[in-house]
Tab-separated table of N, CA and C in Angstrom:
chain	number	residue	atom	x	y	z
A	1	UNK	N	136.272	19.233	121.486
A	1	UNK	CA	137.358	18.464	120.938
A	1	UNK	C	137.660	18.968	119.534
A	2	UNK	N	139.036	18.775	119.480
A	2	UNK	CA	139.272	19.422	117.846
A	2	UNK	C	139.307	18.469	116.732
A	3	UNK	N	139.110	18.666	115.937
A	3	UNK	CA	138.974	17.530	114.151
A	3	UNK	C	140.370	18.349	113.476
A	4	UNK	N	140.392	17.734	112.637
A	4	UNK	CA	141.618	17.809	111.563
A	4	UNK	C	141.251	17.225	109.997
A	5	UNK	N	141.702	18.179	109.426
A	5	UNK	CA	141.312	17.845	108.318
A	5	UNK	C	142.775	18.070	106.977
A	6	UNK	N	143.236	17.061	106.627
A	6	UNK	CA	144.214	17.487	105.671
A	6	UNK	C	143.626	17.183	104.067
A	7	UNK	N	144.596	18.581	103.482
A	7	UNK	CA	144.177	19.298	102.001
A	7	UNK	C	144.884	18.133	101.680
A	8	UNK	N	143.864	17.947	100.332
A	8	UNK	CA	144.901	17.091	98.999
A	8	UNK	C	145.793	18.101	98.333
A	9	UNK	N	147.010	17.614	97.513
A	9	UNK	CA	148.153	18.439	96.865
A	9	UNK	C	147.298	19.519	95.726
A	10	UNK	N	146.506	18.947	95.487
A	10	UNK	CA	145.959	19.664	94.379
A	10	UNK	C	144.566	20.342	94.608
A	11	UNK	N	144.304	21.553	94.791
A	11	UNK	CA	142.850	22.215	95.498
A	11	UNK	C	141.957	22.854	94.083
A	12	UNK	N	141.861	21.617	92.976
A	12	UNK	CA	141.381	22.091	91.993
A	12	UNK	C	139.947	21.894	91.935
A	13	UNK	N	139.556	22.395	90.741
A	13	UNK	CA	137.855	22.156	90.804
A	13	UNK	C	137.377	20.496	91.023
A	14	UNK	N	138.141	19.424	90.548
A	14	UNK	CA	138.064	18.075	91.414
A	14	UNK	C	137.736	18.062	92.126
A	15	UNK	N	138.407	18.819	93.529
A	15	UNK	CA	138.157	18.934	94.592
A	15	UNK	C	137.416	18.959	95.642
A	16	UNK	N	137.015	20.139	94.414
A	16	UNK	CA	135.842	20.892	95.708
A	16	UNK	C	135.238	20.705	96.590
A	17	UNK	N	133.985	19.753	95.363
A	17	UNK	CA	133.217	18.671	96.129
A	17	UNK	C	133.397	17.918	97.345
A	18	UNK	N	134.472	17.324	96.902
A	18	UNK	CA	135.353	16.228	98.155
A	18	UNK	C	135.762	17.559	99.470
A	19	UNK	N	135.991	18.295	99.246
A	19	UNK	CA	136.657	19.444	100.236
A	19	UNK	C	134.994	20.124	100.805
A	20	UNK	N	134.135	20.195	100.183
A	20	UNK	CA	133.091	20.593	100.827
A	20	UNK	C	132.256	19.835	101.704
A	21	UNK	N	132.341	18.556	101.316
A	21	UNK	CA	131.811	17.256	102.082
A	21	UNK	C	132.630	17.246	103.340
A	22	UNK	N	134.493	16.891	103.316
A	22	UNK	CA	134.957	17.090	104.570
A	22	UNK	C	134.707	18.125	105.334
A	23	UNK	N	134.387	18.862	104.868
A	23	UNK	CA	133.811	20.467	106.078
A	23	UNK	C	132.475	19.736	106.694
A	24	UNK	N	131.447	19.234	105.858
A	24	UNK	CA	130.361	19.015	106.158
A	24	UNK	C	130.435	17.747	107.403
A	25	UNK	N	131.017	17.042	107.150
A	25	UNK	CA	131.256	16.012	108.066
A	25	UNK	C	132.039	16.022	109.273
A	26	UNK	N	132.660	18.124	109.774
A	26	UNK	CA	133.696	18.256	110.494
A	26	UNK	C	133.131	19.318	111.308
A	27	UNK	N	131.804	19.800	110.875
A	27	UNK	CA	130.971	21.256	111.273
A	27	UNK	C	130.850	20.562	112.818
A	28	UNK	N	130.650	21.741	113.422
A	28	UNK	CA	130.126	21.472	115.082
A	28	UNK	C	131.539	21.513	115.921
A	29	UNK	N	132.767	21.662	115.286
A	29	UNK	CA	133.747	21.230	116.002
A	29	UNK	C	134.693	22.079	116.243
A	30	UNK	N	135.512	22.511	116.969
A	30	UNK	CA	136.996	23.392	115.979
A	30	UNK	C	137.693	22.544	115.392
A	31	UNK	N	138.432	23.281	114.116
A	31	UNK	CA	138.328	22.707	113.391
A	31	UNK	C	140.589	23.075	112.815
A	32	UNK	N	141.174	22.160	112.491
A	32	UNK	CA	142.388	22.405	112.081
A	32	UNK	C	143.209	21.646	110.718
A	33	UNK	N	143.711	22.562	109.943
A	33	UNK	CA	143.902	21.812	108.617
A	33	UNK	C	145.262	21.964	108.607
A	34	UNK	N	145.542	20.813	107.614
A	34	UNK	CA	147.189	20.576	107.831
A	34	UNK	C	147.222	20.462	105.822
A	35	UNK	N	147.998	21.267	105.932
A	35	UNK	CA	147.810	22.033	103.961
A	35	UNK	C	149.199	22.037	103.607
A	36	UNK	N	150.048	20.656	104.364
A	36	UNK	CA	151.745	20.586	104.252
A	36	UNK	C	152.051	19.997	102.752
A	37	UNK	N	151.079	19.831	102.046
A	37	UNK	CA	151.312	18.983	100.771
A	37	UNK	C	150.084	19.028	99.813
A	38	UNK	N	149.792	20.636	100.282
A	38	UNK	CA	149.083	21.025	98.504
A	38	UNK	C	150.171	22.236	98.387
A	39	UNK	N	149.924	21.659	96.767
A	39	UNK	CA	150.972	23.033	95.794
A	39	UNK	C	150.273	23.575	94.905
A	40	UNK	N	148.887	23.416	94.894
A	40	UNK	CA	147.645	24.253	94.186
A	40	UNK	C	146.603	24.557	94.832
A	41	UNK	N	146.309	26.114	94.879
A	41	UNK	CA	144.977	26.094	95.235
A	41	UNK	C	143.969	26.761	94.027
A	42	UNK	N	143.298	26.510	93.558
A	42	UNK	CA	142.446	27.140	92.580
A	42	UNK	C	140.639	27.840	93.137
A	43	UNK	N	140.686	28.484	92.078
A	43	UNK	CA	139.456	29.379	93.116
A	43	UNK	C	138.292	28.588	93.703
A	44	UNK	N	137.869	27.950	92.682
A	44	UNK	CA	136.159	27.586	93.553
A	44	UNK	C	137.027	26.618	95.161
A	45	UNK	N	138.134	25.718	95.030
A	45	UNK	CA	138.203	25.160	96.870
A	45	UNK	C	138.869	26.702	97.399
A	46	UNK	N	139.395	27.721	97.049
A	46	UNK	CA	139.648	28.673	97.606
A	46	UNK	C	138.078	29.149	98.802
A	47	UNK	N	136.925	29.262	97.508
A	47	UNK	CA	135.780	30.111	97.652
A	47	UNK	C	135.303	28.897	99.154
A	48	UNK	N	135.526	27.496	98.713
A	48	UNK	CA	134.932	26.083	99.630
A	48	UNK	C	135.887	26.918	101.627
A	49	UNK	N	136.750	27.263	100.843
A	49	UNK	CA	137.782	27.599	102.439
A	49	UNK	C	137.050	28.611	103.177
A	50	UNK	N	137.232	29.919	102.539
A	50	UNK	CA	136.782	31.182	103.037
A	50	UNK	C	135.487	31.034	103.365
A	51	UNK	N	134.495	30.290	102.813
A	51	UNK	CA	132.481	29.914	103.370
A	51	UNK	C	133.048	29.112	104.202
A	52	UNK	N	134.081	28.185	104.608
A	52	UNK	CA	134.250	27.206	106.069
A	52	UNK	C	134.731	27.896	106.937
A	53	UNK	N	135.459	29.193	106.923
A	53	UNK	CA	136.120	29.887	107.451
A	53	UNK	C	135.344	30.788	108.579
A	54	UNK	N	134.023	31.358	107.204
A	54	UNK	CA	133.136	31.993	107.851
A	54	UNK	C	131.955	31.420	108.406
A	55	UNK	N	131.828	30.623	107.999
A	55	UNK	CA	130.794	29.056	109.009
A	55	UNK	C	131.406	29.248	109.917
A	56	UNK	N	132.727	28.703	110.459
A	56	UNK	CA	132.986	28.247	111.581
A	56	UNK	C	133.259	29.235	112.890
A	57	UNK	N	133.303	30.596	111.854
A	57	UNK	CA	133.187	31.860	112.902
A	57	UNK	C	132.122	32.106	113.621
A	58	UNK	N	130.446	32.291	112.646
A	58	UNK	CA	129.455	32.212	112.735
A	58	UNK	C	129.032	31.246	114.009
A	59	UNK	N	129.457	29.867	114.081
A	59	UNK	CA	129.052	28.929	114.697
A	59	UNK	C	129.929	28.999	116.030
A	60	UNK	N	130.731	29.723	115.970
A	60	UNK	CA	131.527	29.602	117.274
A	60	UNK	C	132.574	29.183	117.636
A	61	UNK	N	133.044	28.255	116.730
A	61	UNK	CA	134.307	27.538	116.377
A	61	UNK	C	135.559	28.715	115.943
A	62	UNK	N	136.604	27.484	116.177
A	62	UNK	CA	137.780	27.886	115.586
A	62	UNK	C	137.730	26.923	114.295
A	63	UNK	N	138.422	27.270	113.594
A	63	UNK	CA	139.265	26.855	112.332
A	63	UNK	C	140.961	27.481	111.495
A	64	UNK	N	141.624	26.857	111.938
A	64	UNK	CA	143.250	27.517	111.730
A	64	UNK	C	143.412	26.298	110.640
A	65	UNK	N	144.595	26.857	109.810
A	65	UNK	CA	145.711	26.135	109.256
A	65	UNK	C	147.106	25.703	110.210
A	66	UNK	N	146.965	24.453	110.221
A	66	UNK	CA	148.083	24.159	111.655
A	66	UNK	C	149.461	24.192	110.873
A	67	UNK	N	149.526	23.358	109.543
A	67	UNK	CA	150.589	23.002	109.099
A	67	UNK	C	150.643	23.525	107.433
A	68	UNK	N	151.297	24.238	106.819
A	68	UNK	CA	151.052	24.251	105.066
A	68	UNK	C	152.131	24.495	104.545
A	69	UNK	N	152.411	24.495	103.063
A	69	UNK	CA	153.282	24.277	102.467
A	69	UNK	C	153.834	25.907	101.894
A	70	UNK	N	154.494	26.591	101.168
A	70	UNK	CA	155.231	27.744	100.961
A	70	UNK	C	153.958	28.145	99.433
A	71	UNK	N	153.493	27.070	99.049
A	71	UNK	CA	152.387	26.825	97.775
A	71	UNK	C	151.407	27.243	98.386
A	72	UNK	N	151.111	26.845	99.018
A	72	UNK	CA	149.787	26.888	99.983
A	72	UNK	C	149.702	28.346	100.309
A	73	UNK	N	150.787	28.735	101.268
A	73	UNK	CA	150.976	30.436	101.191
A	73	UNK	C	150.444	31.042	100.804
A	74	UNK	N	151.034	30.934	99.297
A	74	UNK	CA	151.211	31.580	98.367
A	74	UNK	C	149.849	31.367	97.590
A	75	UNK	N	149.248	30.871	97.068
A	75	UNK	CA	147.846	30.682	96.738
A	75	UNK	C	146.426	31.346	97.457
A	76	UNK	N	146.670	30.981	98.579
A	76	UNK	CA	145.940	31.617	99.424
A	76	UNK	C	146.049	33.137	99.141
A	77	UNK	N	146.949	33.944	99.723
A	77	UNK	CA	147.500	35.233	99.376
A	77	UNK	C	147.361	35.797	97.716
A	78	UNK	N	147.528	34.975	96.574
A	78	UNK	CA	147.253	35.695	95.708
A	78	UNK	C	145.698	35.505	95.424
A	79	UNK	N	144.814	34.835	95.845
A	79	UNK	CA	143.525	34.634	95.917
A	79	UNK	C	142.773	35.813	96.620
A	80	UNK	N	143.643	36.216	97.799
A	80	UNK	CA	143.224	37.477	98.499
A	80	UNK	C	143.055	37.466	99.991
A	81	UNK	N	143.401	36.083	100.401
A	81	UNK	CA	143.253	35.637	101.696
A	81	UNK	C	144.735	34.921	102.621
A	82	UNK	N	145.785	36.182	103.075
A	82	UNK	CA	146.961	35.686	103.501
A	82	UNK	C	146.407	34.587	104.783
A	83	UNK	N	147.151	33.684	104.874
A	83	UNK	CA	146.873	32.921	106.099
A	83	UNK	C	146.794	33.342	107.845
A	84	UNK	N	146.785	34.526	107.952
A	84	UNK	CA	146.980	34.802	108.936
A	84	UNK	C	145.508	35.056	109.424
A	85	UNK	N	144.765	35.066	108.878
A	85	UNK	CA	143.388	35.419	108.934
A	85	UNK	C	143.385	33.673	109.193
A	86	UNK	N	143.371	32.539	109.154
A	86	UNK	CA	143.162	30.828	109.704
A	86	UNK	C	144.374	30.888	110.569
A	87	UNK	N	144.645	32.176	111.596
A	87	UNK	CA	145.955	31.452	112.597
A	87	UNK	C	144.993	31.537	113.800
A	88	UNK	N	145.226	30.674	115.144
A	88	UNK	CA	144.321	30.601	116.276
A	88	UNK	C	142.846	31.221	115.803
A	89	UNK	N	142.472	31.438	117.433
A	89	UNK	CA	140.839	32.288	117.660
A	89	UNK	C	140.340	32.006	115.949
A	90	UNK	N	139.125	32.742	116.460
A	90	UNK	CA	138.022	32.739	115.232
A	90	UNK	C	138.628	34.141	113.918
């Protein structure tokens, strides 16, 4: 069965924490994030994405971005990670 998990607007060091816990509480599953209403991503929840990314490969799972914003994009990508790497499969 799949989980869902939606980003807060703001993916700042605040965050993290809170963004590392929802992974933790979502592991075991495939996994889909809906990122339609963040317009920041900053590095350390960047670094929280890409270790859930590669967890969930590791483990067998999927994990995609279902839904995100043109911010979201764009953050991701200048971080170093275009979204196409969270579309379907592992």
């Amino acid at each position: 069965m799949s989980q869902s998990i939606t980003l807060p607007e703001k993916l700042n060091s605040d965050a993290a924490a809170s963004l590392l816990d929802a992974f933790r509480e979502k592991r075991g599953a495939d996994l889909e994030i809906a990122a339609s209403d963040t317009v920041f991503v900053g590095g350390l929840c960047f670094q929280v994405l890409v270790a859930a990314k590669n967890q969930w490969q590791a483990d067998g799972h999927t994990l995609s971005v279902d839904t995100h914003s043109n911010a979201f994009a764009d953050g991701m990508s200048r971080l170093g990670m275009p979204l196409d790497v969270f579309s379907g499969g592992n």
